[in-house]
Amino acid sequence: MALPGAPAPAPAAAPALPPPPTVLMSVRVALEQPPRRPPPPAALLRLQLSLQPEPRGQRRFRLGLRRAEEAGGASIAEYDLKDISYTVRSPTCHELVVFGALDEPMVFNFEEEREAQKWWTIVSSSLREVQKASDSSLLAPQASSLPVAAGGSSAEGDPQEALFSELSRKEDLALQLAQAIEDGDEEAAAQCAVALARQQATLSILLKESNYPPDDISMNVGVEDATSSASIVLRVQPHTTIATLKQQVFQDYGFHPLVQRWIIGQCLCVDERTVSSYGIRRDGDTAFLYLLSAKRAELTRQRYEEDQAQLLLNSIASLGDGAAAGEQRQYNTLPSTSPRKAWGSDPSRKMDISEISQHLDTMQIGDLVSNPSASAAASLPSPVQAGWSCPKCTFINKPTRPGCEMCSTDRPDDYVVPCSYKPDETELWRIQQEQEGILQYQQALEAERLRNFQQLLQLEEEVLVPNREVLECRICYQQVAPGEGVLLRECLHNFCRDCLRQVINYSEEPEVACPFRDDSYACSSHLQEREIRALVSPEEYRRFLERGLVLAERRTQNSFHCKTTDCRGWCIYEDSVNEFRCPICQVLNCLLCKAIHEGKNCRQYQDDLQLRAQNDAAARQTSDMLQTLVQLGEAMHCPTCHIIVQKKDGCDWIRCTVCQTEICWVTKGPRWGPGGPGDTSGGCRCNVNGQRCHPRCQNCH
């Protein structure tokens, strides 16, 4: 059969036999012929993609067209991938065009869509490899053909030569930096680092393998997904990175790196770090691998097949490169092909489609097409494990565990422990330990509460609560040592003892207020009676009580003080009582006349008083003078008891010496309302809403 673009047979020669090619994939197709051509004798053909190793580590991909096995399987034509264009026309129809051929394109029809998709995955990966090799080969001739100017430099103005020159300088600096660090030359290393930083060079700094122990490590790995679990053993080296470990699992077991989550030492591992940095240092050390679903990892079938095809190509290349394979392995992040692969030891053997795509049928990818809602976990044979998935590290924990065993994240609130779940011995022991720990915590908490209660009782029995730390008194602003100050019980403000004693001695109120003040707050609490008694001397406490009695008498409306000179007796009378016998001086006072007139009734006493006033010229002169002062405004009658009062100097606030009423001088009325001091519902209402009570007011404070 004559096919377009098929090369003519070469003359017979006897060169050295090249190494046999490696067959990547072979598939049965039907060649579709144009209407004007008769069909070939054998309608079914076989497409075959092979890899031919070449010197200097290069690879040559060839696509061959062969007859079907029942027709003898003879080769019809072979093409380099760089000489053809291969496209997909439909899920089961592909097209091949040979560059430079005048014939029409070849159209292949596949029996199954899935087989066509697998074939396209392998071919497209190979085409990308050919394109990369072609791009790199074009750069070398262009760089070598550049004209060289005087002094060995390339022609000015060539951007590509400038790029190569800059890259060469960066490479030299990177090599010098590595050598300086290895030699311990801090100055040279600093100079190289500064030069690279100025050029903003992108680096990847890794320790050489020689820094790590050379021995291999047998690492125990617990593998879990949403429904199953298993245990495997991996051979790793201390310098193996997590990224390399993911590629190793991908090659050996078919689990894509995107679905892998490694947990070592209760840490969620990152790709850049090595297993030794996470504590894998000897045989038997344990790691955990949790597999996500393909949907959760956003892994598509196309991405999986492309990455698996790329992994396969790299593995085959490492086998076919001969002596260069060892050197290439040093710089390849992919692990070497596992010796358990039967086809790996025979590169010339024709591989079956099932061997290439054996992992494409796993649940990790198949669920995206057949059942998107199903779990895309690996098909490791193991019974279904009950438990809850950690929302942070995805580790499957036992149902009764309150927190994640790996990262200590709390169990989801909406998770319900299955009724049929029976904990094993290990979980029962953990639950018992947890209950004992809770019991011990409750006992310790109860003991602490009891100690706190006893301390409160002890403080309650103490008269004064001393300060336990150094403090600054808010009155004298002096530093007060521990035990020298006082903590007030009602408000917990601290002051020194001397300042509190002065506050008590100069207080005009029977209840001593806390002296704490600042720009925005004034404490409204008061000192307790036992605190006052402990802070002052007995004599000072006696005077404090006397001031309280005097103030109580002044503020009591129906109070009457004994008219005996210097007598301290007083009482609170009612309307039905007309006489008061002082308990101190035993003198009988008349509440109607506000005087002492024993032996006389009230009428006799008032007549006698008027008679004495008419005959006393001095008393009459004093009365006239007081009336004149009232008329001139220099004196006034008290609005409560109506005696004449006079302001000597100062502000407009005065107090009646008889009834102790607070008076506003300019308004000639009471300062406060019926409620006493602070009641602005009556009185002069000075400073209410920022307004003065009178235009001539000089502050009623």
mmCIF file with all atom_site columns, C-alpha atoms in Angstrom, residues 416-607:
data_model
loop_
_atom_site.group_PDB
_atom_site.id
_atom_site.type_symbol
_atom_site.label_atom_id
_atom_site.label_alt_id
_atom_site.label_comp_id
_atom_site.label_asym_id
_atom_site.label_entity_id
_atom_site.label_seq_id
_atom_site.pdbx_PDB_ins_code
_atom_site.Cartn_x
_atom_site.Cartn_y
_atom_site.Cartn_z
_atom_site.occupancy
_atom_site.B_iso_or_equiv
_atom_site.pdbx_formal_charge
_atom_site.auth_seq_id
_atom_site.auth_comp_id
_atom_site.auth_asym_id
_atom_site.auth_atom_id
_atom_site.pdbx_PDB_model_num
ATOM 1   C CA . VAL A 1 416 ? -22.907 12.410 65.623  1.00 0.00 ? 416 VAL A CA 1
ATOM 2   C CA . VAL A 1 417 ? -21.177 9.262  66.886  1.00 0.00 ? 417 VAL A CA 1
ATOM 3   C CA . PRO A 1 418 ? -22.800 6.226  65.210  1.00 0.00 ? 418 PRO A CA 1
ATOM 4   C CA . CYS A 1 419 ? -24.893 4.132  67.600  1.00 0.00 ? 419 CYS A CA 1
ATOM 5   C CA . SER A 1 420 ? -23.371 0.917  66.240  1.00 0.00 ? 420 SER A CA 1
ATOM 6   C CA . TYR A 1 421 ? -19.780 2.018  66.863  1.00 0.00 ? 421 TYR A CA 1
ATOM 7   C CA . LYS A 1 422 ? -17.886 -0.009 69.461  1.00 0.00 ? 422 LYS A CA 1
ATOM 8   C CA . PRO A 1 423 ? -14.541 1.467  70.584  1.00 0.00 ? 423 PRO A CA 1
ATOM 9   C CA . ASP A 1 424 ? -11.515 -0.806 70.593  1.00 0.00 ? 424 ASP A CA 1
ATOM 10  C CA . GLU A 1 425 ? -9.253  -1.345 73.611  1.00 0.00 ? 425 GLU A CA 1
ATOM 11  C CA . THR A 1 426 ? -7.014  1.587  72.750  1.00 0.00 ? 426 THR A CA 1
ATOM 12  C CA . GLU A 1 427 ? -9.958  3.960  72.407  1.00 0.00 ? 427 GLU A CA 1
ATOM 13  C CA . LEU A 1 428 ? -11.539 2.633  75.616  1.00 0.00 ? 428 LEU A CA 1
ATOM 14  C CA . TRP A 1 429 ? -8.280  3.302  77.453  1.00 0.00 ? 429 TRP A CA 1
ATOM 15  C CA . ARG A 1 430 ? -8.141  6.830  76.007  1.00 0.00 ? 430 ARG A CA 1
ATOM 16  C CA . ILE A 1 431 ? -11.750 7.499  77.026  1.00 0.00 ? 431 ILE A CA 1
ATOM 17  C CA . GLN A 1 432 ? -10.997 6.242  80.545  1.00 0.00 ? 432 GLN A CA 1
ATOM 18  C CA . GLN A 1 433 ? -7.937  8.473  80.777  1.00 0.00 ? 433 GLN A CA 1
ATOM 19  C CA . GLU A 1 434 ? -9.988  11.413 79.507  1.00 0.00 ? 434 GLU A CA 1
ATOM 20  C CA . GLN A 1 435 ? -12.695 10.819 82.133  1.00 0.00 ? 435 GLN A CA 1
ATOM 21  C CA . GLU A 1 436 ? -10.087 10.557 84.885  1.00 0.00 ? 436 GLU A CA 1
ATOM 22  C CA . GLY A 1 437 ? -8.490  13.765 83.661  1.00 0.00 ? 437 GLY A CA 1
ATOM 23  C CA . ILE A 1 438 ? -11.849 15.559 83.689  1.00 0.00 ? 438 ILE A CA 1
ATOM 24  C CA . LEU A 1 439 ? -12.499 14.289 87.221  1.00 0.00 ? 439 LEU A CA 1
ATOM 25  C CA . GLN A 1 440 ? -9.087  15.484 88.395  1.00 0.00 ? 440 GLN A CA 1
ATOM 26  C CA . TYR A 1 441 ? -9.689  18.862 86.772  1.00 0.00 ? 441 TYR A CA 1
ATOM 27  C CA . GLN A 1 442 ? -13.058 19.217 88.498  1.00 0.00 ? 442 GLN A CA 1
ATOM 28  C CA . GLN A 1 443 ? -11.521 18.270 91.843  1.00 0.00 ? 443 GLN A CA 1
ATOM 29  C CA . ALA A 1 444 ? -8.711  20.777 91.370  1.00 0.00 ? 444 ALA A CA 1
ATOM 30  C CA . LEU A 1 445 ? -11.240 23.452 90.372  1.00 0.00 ? 445 LEU A CA 1
ATOM 31  C CA . GLU A 1 446 ? -13.358 22.759 93.450  1.00 0.00 ? 446 GLU A CA 1
ATOM 32  C CA . ALA A 1 447 ? -10.276 22.895 95.690  1.00 0.00 ? 447 ALA A CA 1
ATOM 33  C CA . GLU A 1 448 ? -9.300  26.236 94.159  1.00 0.00 ? 448 GLU A CA 1
ATOM 34  C CA . ARG A 1 449 ? -12.802 27.593 94.761  1.00 0.00 ? 449 ARG A CA 1
ATOM 35  C CA . LEU A 1 450 ? -12.608 26.502 98.396  1.00 0.00 ? 450 LEU A CA 1
ATOM 36  C CA . ARG A 1 451 ? -9.233  28.232 98.821  1.00 0.00 ? 451 ARG A CA 1
ATOM 37  C CA . ASN A 1 452 ? -10.609 31.416 97.286  1.00 0.00 ? 452 ASN A CA 1
ATOM 38  C CA . PHE A 1 453 ? -13.640 31.306 99.606  1.00 0.00 ? 453 PHE A CA 1
ATOM 39  C CA . GLN A 1 454 ? -11.412 30.876 102.654 1.00 0.00 ? 454 GLN A CA 1
ATOM 40  C CA . GLN A 1 455 ? -9.274  33.810 101.530 1.00 0.00 ? 455 GLN A CA 1
ATOM 41  C CA . LEU A 1 456 ? -12.412 35.946 101.181 1.00 0.00 ? 456 LEU A CA 1
ATOM 42  C CA . LEU A 1 457 ? -13.499 34.988 104.697 1.00 0.00 ? 457 LEU A CA 1
ATOM 43  C CA . GLN A 1 458 ? -10.072 35.878 106.035 1.00 0.00 ? 458 GLN A CA 1
ATOM 44  C CA . LEU A 1 459 ? -10.145 39.254 104.291 1.00 0.00 ? 459 LEU A CA 1
ATOM 45  C CA . GLU A 1 460 ? -13.651 39.894 105.607 1.00 0.00 ? 460 GLU A CA 1
ATOM 46  C CA . GLU A 1 461 ? -12.428 39.421 109.144 1.00 0.00 ? 461 GLU A CA 1
ATOM 47  C CA . GLU A 1 462 ? -9.649  41.954 108.651 1.00 0.00 ? 462 GLU A CA 1
ATOM 48  C CA . VAL A 1 463 ? -10.504 45.587 109.397 1.00 0.00 ? 463 VAL A CA 1
ATOM 49  C CA . LEU A 1 464 ? -8.368  47.009 106.569 1.00 0.00 ? 464 LEU A CA 1
ATOM 50  C CA . VAL A 1 465 ? -7.366  45.325 103.335 1.00 0.00 ? 465 VAL A CA 1
ATOM 51  C CA . PRO A 1 466 ? -3.693  46.174 102.663 1.00 0.00 ? 466 PRO A CA 1
ATOM 52  C CA . ASN A 1 467 ? -2.256  46.585 99.192  1.00 0.00 ? 467 ASN A CA 1
ATOM 53  C CA . ARG A 1 468 ? -0.272  43.586 97.888  1.00 0.00 ? 468 ARG A CA 1
ATOM 54  C CA . GLU A 1 469 ? 1.755   45.449 95.271  1.00 0.00 ? 469 GLU A CA 1
ATOM 55  C CA . VAL A 1 470 ? 3.599   48.758 95.036  1.00 0.00 ? 470 VAL A CA 1
ATOM 56  C CA . LEU A 1 471 ? 1.130   51.507 94.167  1.00 0.00 ? 471 LEU A CA 1
ATOM 57  C CA . GLU A 1 472 ? 1.008   55.245 93.524  1.00 0.00 ? 472 GLU A CA 1
ATOM 58  C CA . CYS A 1 473 ? -1.382  57.147 95.775  1.00 0.00 ? 473 CYS A CA 1
ATOM 59  C CA . ARG A 1 474 ? -3.791  59.193 93.636  1.00 0.00 ? 474 ARG A CA 1
ATOM 60  C CA . ILE A 1 475 ? -3.830  61.961 96.266  1.00 0.00 ? 475 ILE A CA 1
ATOM 61  C CA . CYS A 1 476 ? -0.161  62.564 97.149  1.00 0.00 ? 476 CYS A CA 1
ATOM 62  C CA . TYR A 1 477 ? 1.285   60.733 94.117  1.00 0.00 ? 477 TYR A CA 1
ATOM 63  C CA . GLN A 1 478 ? 3.863   58.998 96.294  1.00 0.00 ? 478 GLN A CA 1
ATOM 64  C CA . GLN A 1 479 ? 4.994   55.394 95.897  1.00 0.00 ? 479 GLN A CA 1
ATOM 65  C CA . VAL A 1 480 ? 3.417   53.183 98.556  1.00 0.00 ? 480 VAL A CA 1
ATOM 66  C CA . ALA A 1 481 ? 5.132   49.937 99.531  1.00 0.00 ? 481 ALA A CA 1
ATOM 67  C CA . PRO A 1 482 ? 3.103   46.706 99.861  1.00 0.00 ? 482 PRO A CA 1
ATOM 68  C CA . GLY A 1 483 ? 1.133   46.675 103.116 1.00 0.00 ? 483 GLY A CA 1
ATOM 69  C CA . GLU A 1 484 ? 1.471   50.447 103.652 1.00 0.00 ? 484 GLU A CA 1
ATOM 70  C CA . GLY A 1 485 ? -1.611  51.367 101.637 1.00 0.00 ? 485 GLY A CA 1
ATOM 71  C CA . VAL A 1 486 ? -5.294  50.547 101.949 1.00 0.00 ? 486 VAL A CA 1
ATOM 72  C CA . LEU A 1 487 ? -7.604  48.889 99.416  1.00 0.00 ? 487 LEU A CA 1
ATOM 73  C CA . LEU A 1 488 ? -11.145 50.232 99.877  1.00 0.00 ? 488 LEU A CA 1
ATOM 74  C CA . ARG A 1 489 ? -13.668 47.418 100.009 1.00 0.00 ? 489 ARG A CA 1
ATOM 75  C CA . GLU A 1 490 ? -16.515 49.018 98.064  1.00 0.00 ? 490 GLU A CA 1
ATOM 76  C CA . CYS A 1 491 ? -14.616 50.344 95.035  1.00 0.00 ? 491 CYS A CA 1
ATOM 77  C CA . LEU A 1 492 ? -11.157 48.641 95.268  1.00 0.00 ? 492 LEU A CA 1
ATOM 78  C CA . HIS A 1 493 ? -9.311  51.963 94.926  1.00 0.00 ? 493 HIS A CA 1
ATOM 79  C CA . ASN A 1 494 ? -5.920  52.209 96.631  1.00 0.00 ? 494 ASN A CA 1
ATOM 80  C CA . PHE A 1 495 ? -4.579  55.107 98.710  1.00 0.00 ? 495 PHE A CA 1
ATOM 81  C CA . CYS A 1 496 ? -1.966  55.620 101.378 1.00 0.00 ? 496 CYS A CA 1
ATOM 82  C CA . ARG A 1 497 ? -3.080  55.628 105.008 1.00 0.00 ? 497 ARG A CA 1
ATOM 83  C CA . ASP A 1 498 ? -2.104  59.269 105.761 1.00 0.00 ? 498 ASP A CA 1
ATOM 84  C CA . CYS A 1 499 ? -4.122  60.659 102.843 1.00 0.00 ? 499 CYS A CA 1
ATOM 85  C CA . LEU A 1 500 ? -7.213  58.686 103.834 1.00 0.00 ? 500 LEU A CA 1
ATOM 86  C CA . ARG A 1 501 ? -6.864  59.871 107.444 1.00 0.00 ? 501 ARG A CA 1
ATOM 87  C CA . GLN A 1 502 ? -6.777  63.513 106.273 1.00 0.00 ? 502 GLN A CA 1
ATOM 88  C CA . VAL A 1 503 ? -9.821  62.918 104.066 1.00 0.00 ? 503 VAL A CA 1
ATOM 89  C CA . ILE A 1 504 ? -11.752 61.628 107.090 1.00 0.00 ? 504 ILE A CA 1
ATOM 90  C CA . ASN A 1 505 ? -10.672 64.481 109.406 1.00 0.00 ? 505 ASN A CA 1
ATOM 91  C CA . TYR A 1 506 ? -11.685 67.195 106.928 1.00 0.00 ? 506 TYR A CA 1
ATOM 92  C CA . SER A 1 507 ? -14.882 65.569 105.766 1.00 0.00 ? 507 SER A CA 1
ATOM 93  C CA . GLU A 1 508 ? -18.022 67.664 106.398 1.00 0.00 ? 508 GLU A CA 1
ATOM 94  C CA . GLU A 1 509 ? -20.296 64.741 105.614 1.00 0.00 ? 509 GLU A CA 1
ATOM 95  C CA . PRO A 1 510 ? -21.171 61.847 107.929 1.00 0.00 ? 510 PRO A CA 1
ATOM 96  C CA . GLU A 1 511 ? -20.417 59.457 105.042 1.00 0.00 ? 511 GLU A CA 1
ATOM 97  C CA . VAL A 1 512 ? -16.845 59.828 103.752 1.00 0.00 ? 512 VAL A CA 1
ATOM 98  C CA . ALA A 1 513 ? -16.756 59.482 99.960  1.00 0.00 ? 513 ALA A CA 1
ATOM 99  C CA . CYS A 1 514 ? -13.920 57.759 98.083  1.00 0.00 ? 514 CYS A CA 1
ATOM 100 C CA . PRO A 1 515 ? -11.481 60.522 97.039  1.00 0.00 ? 515 PRO A CA 1
ATOM 101 C CA . PHE A 1 516 ? -10.747 59.007 93.602  1.00 0.00 ? 516 PHE A CA 1
ATOM 102 C CA . ARG A 1 517 ? -11.173 61.599 90.830  1.00 0.00 ? 517 ARG A CA 1
ATOM 103 C CA . ASP A 1 518 ? -9.940  61.989 87.273  1.00 0.00 ? 518 ASP A CA 1
ATOM 104 C CA . ASP A 1 519 ? -10.943 63.964 84.178  1.00 0.00 ? 519 ASP A CA 1
ATOM 105 C CA . SER A 1 520 ? -13.892 61.730 83.321  1.00 0.00 ? 520 SER A CA 1
ATOM 106 C CA . TYR A 1 521 ? -14.885 59.861 86.466  1.00 0.00 ? 521 TYR A CA 1
ATOM 107 C CA . ALA A 1 522 ? -15.584 60.517 90.143  1.00 0.00 ? 522 ALA A CA 1
ATOM 108 C CA . CYS A 1 523 ? -16.048 57.529 92.432  1.00 0.00 ? 523 CYS A CA 1
ATOM 109 C CA . SER A 1 524 ? -19.391 57.483 94.263  1.00 0.00 ? 524 SER A CA 1
ATOM 110 C CA . SER A 1 525 ? -18.476 54.790 96.809  1.00 0.00 ? 525 SER A CA 1
ATOM 111 C CA . HIS A 1 526 ? -17.946 55.448 100.528 1.00 0.00 ? 526 HIS A CA 1
ATOM 112 C CA . LEU A 1 527 ? -15.591 54.300 103.229 1.00 0.00 ? 527 LEU A CA 1
ATOM 113 C CA . GLN A 1 528 ? -17.023 51.729 105.597 1.00 0.00 ? 528 GLN A CA 1
ATOM 114 C CA . GLU A 1 529 ? -17.418 52.541 109.297 1.00 0.00 ? 529 GLU A CA 1
ATOM 115 C CA . ARG A 1 530 ? -14.792 50.000 110.346 1.00 0.00 ? 530 ARG A CA 1
ATOM 116 C CA . GLU A 1 531 ? -12.316 51.413 107.854 1.00 0.00 ? 531 GLU A CA 1
ATOM 117 C CA . ILE A 1 532 ? -12.823 54.935 109.261 1.00 0.00 ? 532 ILE A CA 1
ATOM 118 C CA . ARG A 1 533 ? -12.416 53.736 112.838 1.00 0.00 ? 533 ARG A CA 1
ATOM 119 C CA . ALA A 1 534 ? -9.175  51.889 111.961 1.00 0.00 ? 534 ALA A CA 1
ATOM 120 C CA . LEU A 1 535 ? -7.610  54.774 110.038 1.00 0.00 ? 535 LEU A CA 1
ATOM 121 C CA . VAL A 1 536 ? -7.955  57.573 112.641 1.00 0.00 ? 536 VAL A CA 1
ATOM 122 C CA . SER A 1 537 ? -7.064  57.917 116.318 1.00 0.00 ? 537 SER A CA 1
ATOM 123 C CA . PRO A 1 538 ? -9.760  57.562 119.037 1.00 0.00 ? 538 PRO A CA 1
ATOM 124 C CA . GLU A 1 539 ? -9.884  61.324 119.567 1.00 0.00 ? 539 GLU A CA 1
ATOM 125 C CA . GLU A 1 540 ? -10.232 61.972 115.820 1.00 0.00 ? 540 GLU A CA 1
ATOM 126 C CA . TYR A 1 541 ? -12.935 59.348 115.576 1.00 0.00 ? 541 TYR A CA 1
ATOM 127 C CA . ARG A 1 542 ? -14.843 61.014 118.474 1.00 0.00 ? 542 ARG A CA 1
ATOM 128 C CA . ARG A 1 543 ? -14.724 64.391 116.713 1.00 0.00 ? 543 ARG A CA 1
ATOM 129 C CA . PHE A 1 544 ? -15.861 62.719 113.475 1.00 0.00 ? 544 PHE A CA 1
ATOM 130 C CA . LEU A 1 545 ? -18.921 61.329 115.251 1.00 0.00 ? 545 LEU A CA 1
ATOM 131 C CA . GLU A 1 546 ? -19.691 64.733 116.836 1.00 0.00 ? 546 GLU A CA 1
ATOM 132 C CA . ARG A 1 547 ? -19.527 66.409 113.435 1.00 0.00 ? 547 ARG A CA 1
ATOM 133 C CA . GLY A 1 548 ? -21.925 63.823 112.153 1.00 0.00 ? 548 GLY A CA 1
ATOM 134 C CA . LEU A 1 549 ? -24.372 64.533 114.971 1.00 0.00 ? 549 LEU A CA 1
ATOM 135 C CA . VAL A 1 550 ? -24.190 68.267 114.405 1.00 0.00 ? 550 VAL A CA 1
ATOM 136 C CA . LEU A 1 551 ? -24.761 67.837 110.700 1.00 0.00 ? 551 LEU A CA 1
ATOM 137 C CA . ALA A 1 552 ? -27.670 65.490 111.349 1.00 0.00 ? 552 ALA A CA 1
ATOM 138 C CA . GLU A 1 553 ? -29.269 68.096 113.620 1.00 0.00 ? 553 GLU A CA 1
ATOM 139 C CA . ARG A 1 554 ? -28.826 70.806 110.990 1.00 0.00 ? 554 ARG A CA 1
ATOM 140 C CA . ARG A 1 555 ? -30.352 68.715 108.239 1.00 0.00 ? 555 ARG A CA 1
ATOM 141 C CA . THR A 1 556 ? -33.318 67.546 110.327 1.00 0.00 ? 556 THR A CA 1
ATOM 142 C CA . GLN A 1 557 ? -36.351 69.744 109.773 1.00 0.00 ? 557 GLN A CA 1
ATOM 143 C CA . ASN A 1 558 ? -38.121 69.229 113.173 1.00 0.00 ? 558 ASN A CA 1
ATOM 144 C CA . SER A 1 559 ? -35.023 69.461 115.351 1.00 0.00 ? 559 SER A CA 1
ATOM 145 C CA . PHE A 1 560 ? -34.707 71.546 118.465 1.00 0.00 ? 560 PHE A CA 1
ATOM 146 C CA . HIS A 1 561 ? -31.475 72.297 120.356 1.00 0.00 ? 561 HIS A CA 1
ATOM 147 C CA . CYS A 1 562 ? -31.467 72.781 124.118 1.00 0.00 ? 562 CYS A CA 1
ATOM 148 C CA . LYS A 1 563 ? -31.407 76.500 125.016 1.00 0.00 ? 563 LYS A CA 1
ATOM 149 C CA . THR A 1 564 ? -29.003 75.945 127.911 1.00 0.00 ? 564 THR A CA 1
ATOM 150 C CA . THR A 1 565 ? -25.696 77.608 127.169 1.00 0.00 ? 565 THR A CA 1
ATOM 151 C CA . ASP A 1 566 ? -23.062 75.178 125.742 1.00 0.00 ? 566 ASP A CA 1
ATOM 152 C CA . CYS A 1 567 ? -25.394 72.216 126.107 1.00 0.00 ? 567 CYS A CA 1
ATOM 153 C CA . ARG A 1 568 ? -25.154 69.613 123.342 1.00 0.00 ? 568 ARG A CA 1
ATOM 154 C CA . GLY A 1 569 ? -28.594 68.148 123.818 1.00 0.00 ? 569 GLY A CA 1
ATOM 155 C CA . TRP A 1 570 ? -31.160 68.274 121.000 1.00 0.00 ? 570 TRP A CA 1
ATOM 156 C CA . CYS A 1 571 ? -34.213 66.388 119.870 1.00 0.00 ? 571 CYS A CA 1
ATOM 157 C CA . ILE A 1 572 ? -36.574 65.735 116.979 1.00 0.00 ? 572 ILE A CA 1
ATOM 158 C CA . TYR A 1 573 ? -40.066 66.804 117.954 1.00 0.00 ? 573 TYR A CA 1
ATOM 159 C CA . GLU A 1 574 ? -43.539 66.125 116.683 1.00 0.00 ? 574 GLU A CA 1
ATOM 160 C CA . ASP A 1 575 ? -46.522 68.497 116.436 1.00 0.00 ? 575 ASP A CA 1
ATOM 161 C CA . SER A 1 576 ? -48.247 66.967 119.452 1.00 0.00 ? 576 SER A CA 1
ATOM 162 C CA . VAL A 1 577 ? -45.211 67.584 121.715 1.00 0.00 ? 577 VAL A CA 1
ATOM 163 C CA . ASN A 1 578 ? -44.767 71.063 123.266 1.00 0.00 ? 578 ASN A CA 1
ATOM 164 C CA . GLU A 1 579 ? -42.003 70.486 125.809 1.00 0.00 ? 579 GLU A CA 1
ATOM 165 C CA . PHE A 1 580 ? -38.555 68.894 125.710 1.00 0.00 ? 580 PHE A CA 1
ATOM 166 C CA . ARG A 1 581 ? -36.510 67.959 128.783 1.00 0.00 ? 581 ARG A CA 1
ATOM 167 C CA . CYS A 1 582 ? -32.869 67.825 127.818 1.00 0.00 ? 582 CYS A CA 1
ATOM 168 C CA . PRO A 1 583 ? -31.313 64.440 128.751 1.00 0.00 ? 583 PRO A CA 1
ATOM 169 C CA . ILE A 1 584 ? -27.940 66.147 129.295 1.00 0.00 ? 584 ILE A CA 1
ATOM 170 C CA . CYS A 1 585 ? -28.682 69.228 131.436 1.00 0.00 ? 585 CYS A CA 1
ATOM 171 C CA . GLN A 1 586 ? -32.168 68.072 132.584 1.00 0.00 ? 586 GLN A CA 1
ATOM 172 C CA . VAL A 1 587 ? -33.646 71.538 131.777 1.00 0.00 ? 587 VAL A CA 1
ATOM 173 C CA . LEU A 1 588 ? -37.225 71.768 130.481 1.00 0.00 ? 588 LEU A CA 1
ATOM 174 C CA . ASN A 1 589 ? -37.433 73.602 127.123 1.00 0.00 ? 589 ASN A CA 1
ATOM 175 C CA . CYS A 1 590 ? -40.627 75.091 125.689 1.00 0.00 ? 590 CYS A CA 1
ATOM 176 C CA . LEU A 1 591 ? -40.979 74.066 122.027 1.00 0.00 ? 591 LEU A CA 1
ATOM 177 C CA . LEU A 1 592 ? -43.610 76.730 121.363 1.00 0.00 ? 592 LEU A CA 1
ATOM 178 C CA . CYS A 1 593 ? -41.585 79.656 122.702 1.00 0.00 ? 593 CYS A CA 1
ATOM 179 C CA . LYS A 1 594 ? -38.224 78.157 121.764 1.00 0.00 ? 594 LYS A CA 1
ATOM 180 C CA . ALA A 1 595 ? -36.996 79.143 125.207 1.00 0.00 ? 595 ALA A CA 1
ATOM 181 C CA . ILE A 1 596 ? -36.633 78.039 128.843 1.00 0.00 ? 596 ILE A CA 1
ATOM 182 C CA . HIS A 1 597 ? -39.293 79.500 131.149 1.00 0.00 ? 597 HIS A CA 1
ATOM 183 C CA . GLU A 1 598 ? -39.769 77.062 133.970 1.00 0.00 ? 598 GLU A CA 1
ATOM 184 C CA . GLY A 1 599 ? -42.365 78.374 136.451 1.00 0.00 ? 599 GLY A CA 1
ATOM 185 C CA . LYS A 1 600 ? -44.073 80.505 133.765 1.00 0.00 ? 600 LYS A CA 1
ATOM 186 C CA . ASN A 1 601 ? -46.503 79.687 131.072 1.00 0.00 ? 601 ASN A CA 1
ATOM 187 C CA . CYS A 1 602 ? -45.918 80.793 127.494 1.00 0.00 ? 602 CYS A CA 1
ATOM 188 C CA . ARG A 1 603 ? -48.078 83.976 127.753 1.00 0.00 ? 603 ARG A CA 1
ATOM 189 C CA . GLN A 1 604 ? -46.362 85.123 130.881 1.00 0.00 ? 604 GLN A CA 1
ATOM 190 C CA . TYR A 1 605 ? -42.965 84.607 129.258 1.00 0.00 ? 605 TYR A CA 1
ATOM 191 C CA . GLN A 1 606 ? -43.838 86.520 126.043 1.00 0.00 ? 606 GLN A CA 1
ATOM 192 C CA . ASP A 1 607 ? -45.322 89.476 127.960 1.00 0.00 ? 607 ASP A CA 1
#
